[in-house]
XYZ file of C-alpha atoms in Angstrom:
313
model
C -2.477 -23.289 13.587
C -0.326 -23.719 10.492
C 2.797 -21.647 10.039
C 2.521 -18.678 7.672
C 3.752 -19.352 4.166
C 7.137 -17.920 3.218
C 7.055 -14.476 1.646
C 10.203 -14.446 -0.418
C 9.406 -11.196 -2.222
C 8.713 -9.305 1.002
C 11.796 -10.780 2.656
C 13.984 -9.762 -0.267
C 12.575 -6.238 -0.193
C 13.202 -6.050 3.565
C 16.807 -7.184 3.131
C 17.371 -4.578 0.411
C 15.941 -1.855 2.665
C 18.226 -2.935 5.510
C 21.245 -2.846 3.183
C 20.297 0.632 1.942
C 19.845 1.931 5.476
C 23.380 0.772 6.254
C 24.905 2.223 3.074
C 23.900 5.730 1.907
C 25.121 4.901 -1.607
C 22.176 2.496 -1.912
C 19.588 5.139 -0.972
C 17.781 6.928 -3.800
C 17.185 10.652 -4.007
C 13.442 11.330 -4.267
C 11.863 14.521 -5.590
C 8.083 14.733 -5.234
C 5.564 16.877 -7.127
C 2.072 17.519 -5.734
C -0.876 18.173 -8.041
C -3.524 19.817 -5.869
C -6.228 19.536 -8.550
C -6.218 15.737 -8.130
C -4.392 15.530 -4.773
C -1.826 13.317 -6.509
C 1.889 13.062 -5.810
C 4.317 12.059 -8.563
C 7.839 11.004 -7.638
C 11.150 11.120 -9.488
C 13.547 8.608 -7.943
C 17.176 8.633 -8.930
C 20.451 6.882 -8.223
C 22.991 9.495 -7.097
C 25.869 7.429 -8.477
C 24.621 7.188 -12.076
C 21.783 9.748 -12.278
C 19.575 7.018 -13.735
C 15.972 7.552 -12.630
C 12.402 6.266 -12.455
C 9.293 8.404 -12.657
C 6.307 7.151 -10.638
C 2.596 7.999 -11.151
C 2.592 11.031 -13.432
C -0.385 13.352 -14.004
C -1.908 14.615 -17.250
C -3.858 17.803 -16.546
C -7.515 17.410 -17.552
C -10.376 19.904 -17.429
C -13.704 17.973 -17.402
C -16.021 20.838 -18.445
C -14.038 21.575 -21.595
C -12.539 18.141 -22.215
C -9.130 19.767 -22.653
C -5.827 18.237 -21.605
C -2.591 20.090 -20.893
C 0.916 19.309 -19.705
C 1.851 21.789 -16.979
C 2.213 19.048 -14.347
C 4.166 16.774 -16.670
C 6.375 19.621 -17.878
C 7.418 20.306 -14.278
C 8.759 16.745 -14.174
C 10.556 17.236 -17.484
C 12.135 20.448 -16.204
C 13.453 18.687 -13.089
C 14.870 15.775 -15.071
C 16.642 18.169 -17.428
C 17.900 20.452 -14.653
C 19.391 17.515 -12.761
C 20.702 15.863 -15.949
C 18.859 12.624 -15.150
C 18.246 9.695 -17.471
C 14.791 8.149 -17.166
C 14.929 4.365 -17.277
C 11.408 3.622 -16.027
C 7.943 5.169 -16.080
C 6.245 3.246 -13.279
C 2.505 3.081 -12.611
C 1.371 1.701 -9.262
C -2.076 0.862 -10.742
C -4.668 2.096 -13.237
C -5.629 5.256 -11.384
C -9.278 6.271 -11.014
C -8.629 9.874 -9.962
C -6.217 11.265 -12.526
C -5.051 10.634 -16.069
C -1.515 9.383 -16.590
C 0.937 11.496 -18.597
C 3.213 8.509 -19.232
C 3.063 8.521 -23.069
C 3.846 12.249 -23.198
C 6.743 11.806 -20.774
C 8.026 8.766 -22.606
C 8.151 10.794 -25.819
C 10.028 13.599 -24.023
C 12.298 11.568 -21.753
C 12.351 7.917 -22.856
C 12.135 5.018 -20.425
C 10.097 1.817 -20.242
C 6.442 2.029 -19.170
C 5.541 -0.560 -16.532
C 2.540 -1.652 -14.460
C 1.381 -4.790 -12.656
C 0.462 -7.907 -14.637
C -3.070 -7.835 -13.229
C -3.793 -4.816 -15.421
C -5.204 -7.491 -17.732
C -7.975 -8.071 -15.159
C -8.731 -4.346 -15.059
C -8.766 -4.215 -18.855
C -11.191 -7.124 -19.032
C -13.601 -5.661 -16.448
C -13.561 -2.084 -17.706
C -13.359 -3.134 -21.336
C -16.870 -4.522 -20.814
C -18.059 -1.483 -18.840
C -16.978 0.847 -21.653
C -18.068 -1.618 -24.347
C -14.660 -1.519 -25.979
C -14.502 -3.464 -29.194
C -12.176 -6.264 -30.172
C -9.589 -3.702 -31.247
C -8.968 -2.864 -27.575
C -6.239 -5.233 -26.412
C -6.827 -6.858 -23.042
C -3.362 -8.407 -22.725
C -1.454 -5.474 -21.222
C 0.505 -4.954 -24.434
C -0.017 -1.182 -24.193
C 2.785 -1.294 -21.579
C 6.442 -2.181 -22.086
C 6.675 -4.267 -18.913
C 4.128 -6.150 -16.801
C 5.476 -6.874 -13.331
C 4.606 -9.806 -11.087
C 5.050 -10.096 -7.343
C 8.726 -10.507 -6.497
C 10.096 -9.235 -9.798
C 13.321 -7.264 -9.499
C 14.791 -4.522 -11.619
C 17.353 -1.742 -11.236
C 17.385 2.034 -11.328
C 21.009 2.698 -12.147
C 22.870 0.723 -9.488
C 19.912 0.714 -7.091
C 18.034 -2.524 -6.578
C 14.240 -2.463 -6.837
C 11.653 -5.063 -5.845
C 8.008 -5.320 -6.895
C 5.341 -6.253 -4.335
C 1.802 -7.049 -5.498
C -0.533 -5.350 -2.992
C -4.112 -5.818 -4.270
C -7.259 -4.724 -2.468
C -7.788 -1.173 -3.673
C -7.652 -2.621 -7.199
C -6.561 -6.079 -8.403
C -3.463 -4.646 -10.081
C -1.936 -2.492 -7.315
C 1.831 -2.651 -6.870
C 4.284 -1.243 -4.361
C 7.781 -0.491 -5.612
C 10.663 -0.800 -3.145
C 13.747 1.047 -4.402
C 16.641 1.069 -1.952
C 15.144 2.174 1.377
C 12.156 3.887 -0.288
C 8.685 2.336 -0.583
C 6.122 3.611 -3.106
C 2.775 1.970 -2.212
C 0.496 3.838 -4.598
C -3.016 4.217 -3.178
C -2.692 1.290 -0.766
C -1.772 3.555 2.156
C -2.236 7.224 2.955
C -0.618 9.308 5.692
C -1.122 7.744 9.138
C -3.688 10.372 10.147
C -5.748 9.750 6.972
C -5.707 5.964 6.774
C -6.151 3.669 3.796
C -7.562 3.379 0.291
C -11.154 2.549 -0.574
C -11.986 -0.958 -1.779
C -15.346 -0.605 -3.524
C -14.148 -0.344 -7.123
C -14.612 -3.414 -9.374
C -12.144 -6.042 -8.173
C -11.468 -4.292 -4.862
C -11.660 -6.165 -1.558
C -11.156 -4.878 1.991
C -9.881 -8.171 3.408
C -7.325 -8.442 0.634
C -6.246 -4.840 1.235
C -5.695 -5.491 4.957
C -3.398 -8.401 4.158
C -1.538 -6.419 1.498
C -0.975 -3.555 3.919
C 0.365 -5.909 6.560
C 2.923 -7.186 4.064
C 4.148 -3.619 3.808
C 3.983 -2.984 7.555
C 6.320 -5.933 8.139
C 9.108 -4.122 6.286
C 11.783 -2.352 8.394
C 10.400 0.528 10.459
C 12.982 2.991 9.124
C 11.985 2.528 5.477
C 10.838 5.775 3.900
C 7.305 5.700 2.449
C 6.298 8.028 -0.391
C 2.551 8.179 -0.927
C 0.531 8.785 -4.094
C -2.128 11.052 -2.544
C -2.885 13.331 0.362
C -6.090 15.128 1.262
C -5.147 16.677 4.654
C -6.588 14.760 7.583
C -9.569 16.392 9.304
C -9.553 18.122 11.622
C -6.422 20.137 12.197
C -3.744 19.389 9.615
C -3.224 22.432 7.405
C -0.398 21.217 5.146
C -0.335 18.485 2.543
C 2.112 15.663 3.317
C 3.205 12.545 1.472
C 6.328 11.172 3.161
C 6.299 8.994 6.260
C 7.890 5.731 7.456
C 6.802 2.137 7.800
C 7.161 2.457 11.582
C 4.873 5.491 11.690
C 2.266 3.672 9.584
C 2.477 0.500 11.667
C 2.048 2.244 15.006
C -0.102 5.210 14.026
C -2.250 4.570 10.939
C -5.801 5.262 12.065
C -7.204 2.332 10.058
C -4.594 -0.433 10.345
C -2.268 0.348 13.236
C -1.162 -2.402 15.585
C -4.095 -3.845 17.531
C -6.720 -3.426 14.787
C -7.900 -6.836 13.630
C -8.683 -7.869 10.086
C -12.401 -8.158 10.840
C -12.445 -4.721 12.476
C -10.756 -3.229 9.429
C -13.108 -4.936 6.977
C -16.154 -3.663 8.879
C -14.787 -0.118 9.049
C -13.664 -0.032 5.422
C -16.909 -1.492 4.078
C -19.070 0.925 6.046
C -16.898 3.903 5.114
C -16.789 3.014 1.426
C -20.584 2.866 1.309
C -20.660 6.603 2.092
C -18.147 7.674 -0.577
C -19.034 9.190 -3.937
C -17.298 7.979 -7.073
C -14.065 9.869 -7.821
C -14.694 12.921 -9.989
C -12.445 11.684 -12.797
C -12.982 7.912 -12.615
C -14.624 7.543 -16.036
C -12.062 9.473 -18.108
C -9.163 8.258 -15.966
C -9.769 4.529 -16.237
C -10.490 4.686 -19.980
C -7.139 6.358 -20.557
C -5.015 4.647 -17.923
C -5.993 1.062 -18.751
C -4.769 1.873 -22.274
C -1.283 2.848 -21.130
C -2.219 6.516 -20.687
C -3.448 6.818 -24.269
C -6.875 8.246 -25.149
C -9.171 6.378 -27.551
C -8.275 6.548 -31.224
C -9.745 9.457 -33.224
C -13.080 8.860 -34.892
C -13.837 9.650 -38.535
C -13.914 13.404 -37.874
C -10.450 13.332 -36.288
C -11.723 13.914 -32.745
C -11.083 11.611 -29.790
C -14.033 10.838 -27.510
C -14.358 9.515 -23.954
C -17.427 7.501 -23.041
C -19.783 8.233 -20.157
C -21.706 5.030 -19.345
C -24.984 5.859 -17.658
C -26.217 4.144 -14.468
C -23.348 1.639 -14.522
C -20.968 2.437 -11.654
């Protein structure tokens, strides 16, 4: 059997976590906001030394029956940033979400910061650009974002070091951000008693997801993990939760804990995904999120429209 290939990005992230665990000054302060309408958690991560911050996976409130958007969820983030006198350097998206609309453009206008996502958003734009029959005016090069990250890229939040890990499987463009001792895996993982993300969207793959998750599970056990969603695990849990540790995921995640093989996971995930309905907001969400959180341009009457492709997904 050949030796595993080096994983420089993962190793660098692990070393940064270890350094942060040894030095509290390298640990970010994380404030999380839960949107029960979409079961989404947004996180504001800041450097206590400089009060520079990143905002991860924001939510634009959207009412499907009326087609109306509003900013209550986003305004709660603005209020926290202002109350704590933070400076937003980054608006980070873990992927092009299929279950909520991003409020990134609204927050960028209010708070500043650079909007970033994974480089493979171009794959998502190509696939869904065809599904929604977007014309040539829709750019499929990721230029709607200020920064496209690749695996192993590094950046800073104030004085805190951050590393980007590409963790595809749920979607081709999924990223995990490691900032100090904190890991933000997006939809790749859920709480240990709930398991893992689905893989049946275009470009998803259960085998790829298993390998991506195991990259994360090889990080130091003490690393804090801040999740993007929670749905309460049935039966029994009565409270929403979104913070855990790598060690708790590695030993206790019901889908990928130690002892569960790749083939076992792929079989479970494939069978489970076949029973799942499409997310309630997938069609509006992807149209907006693949465009950097921006809705389609107004038509001749000044109104913006979202498409509803029939019998496609």
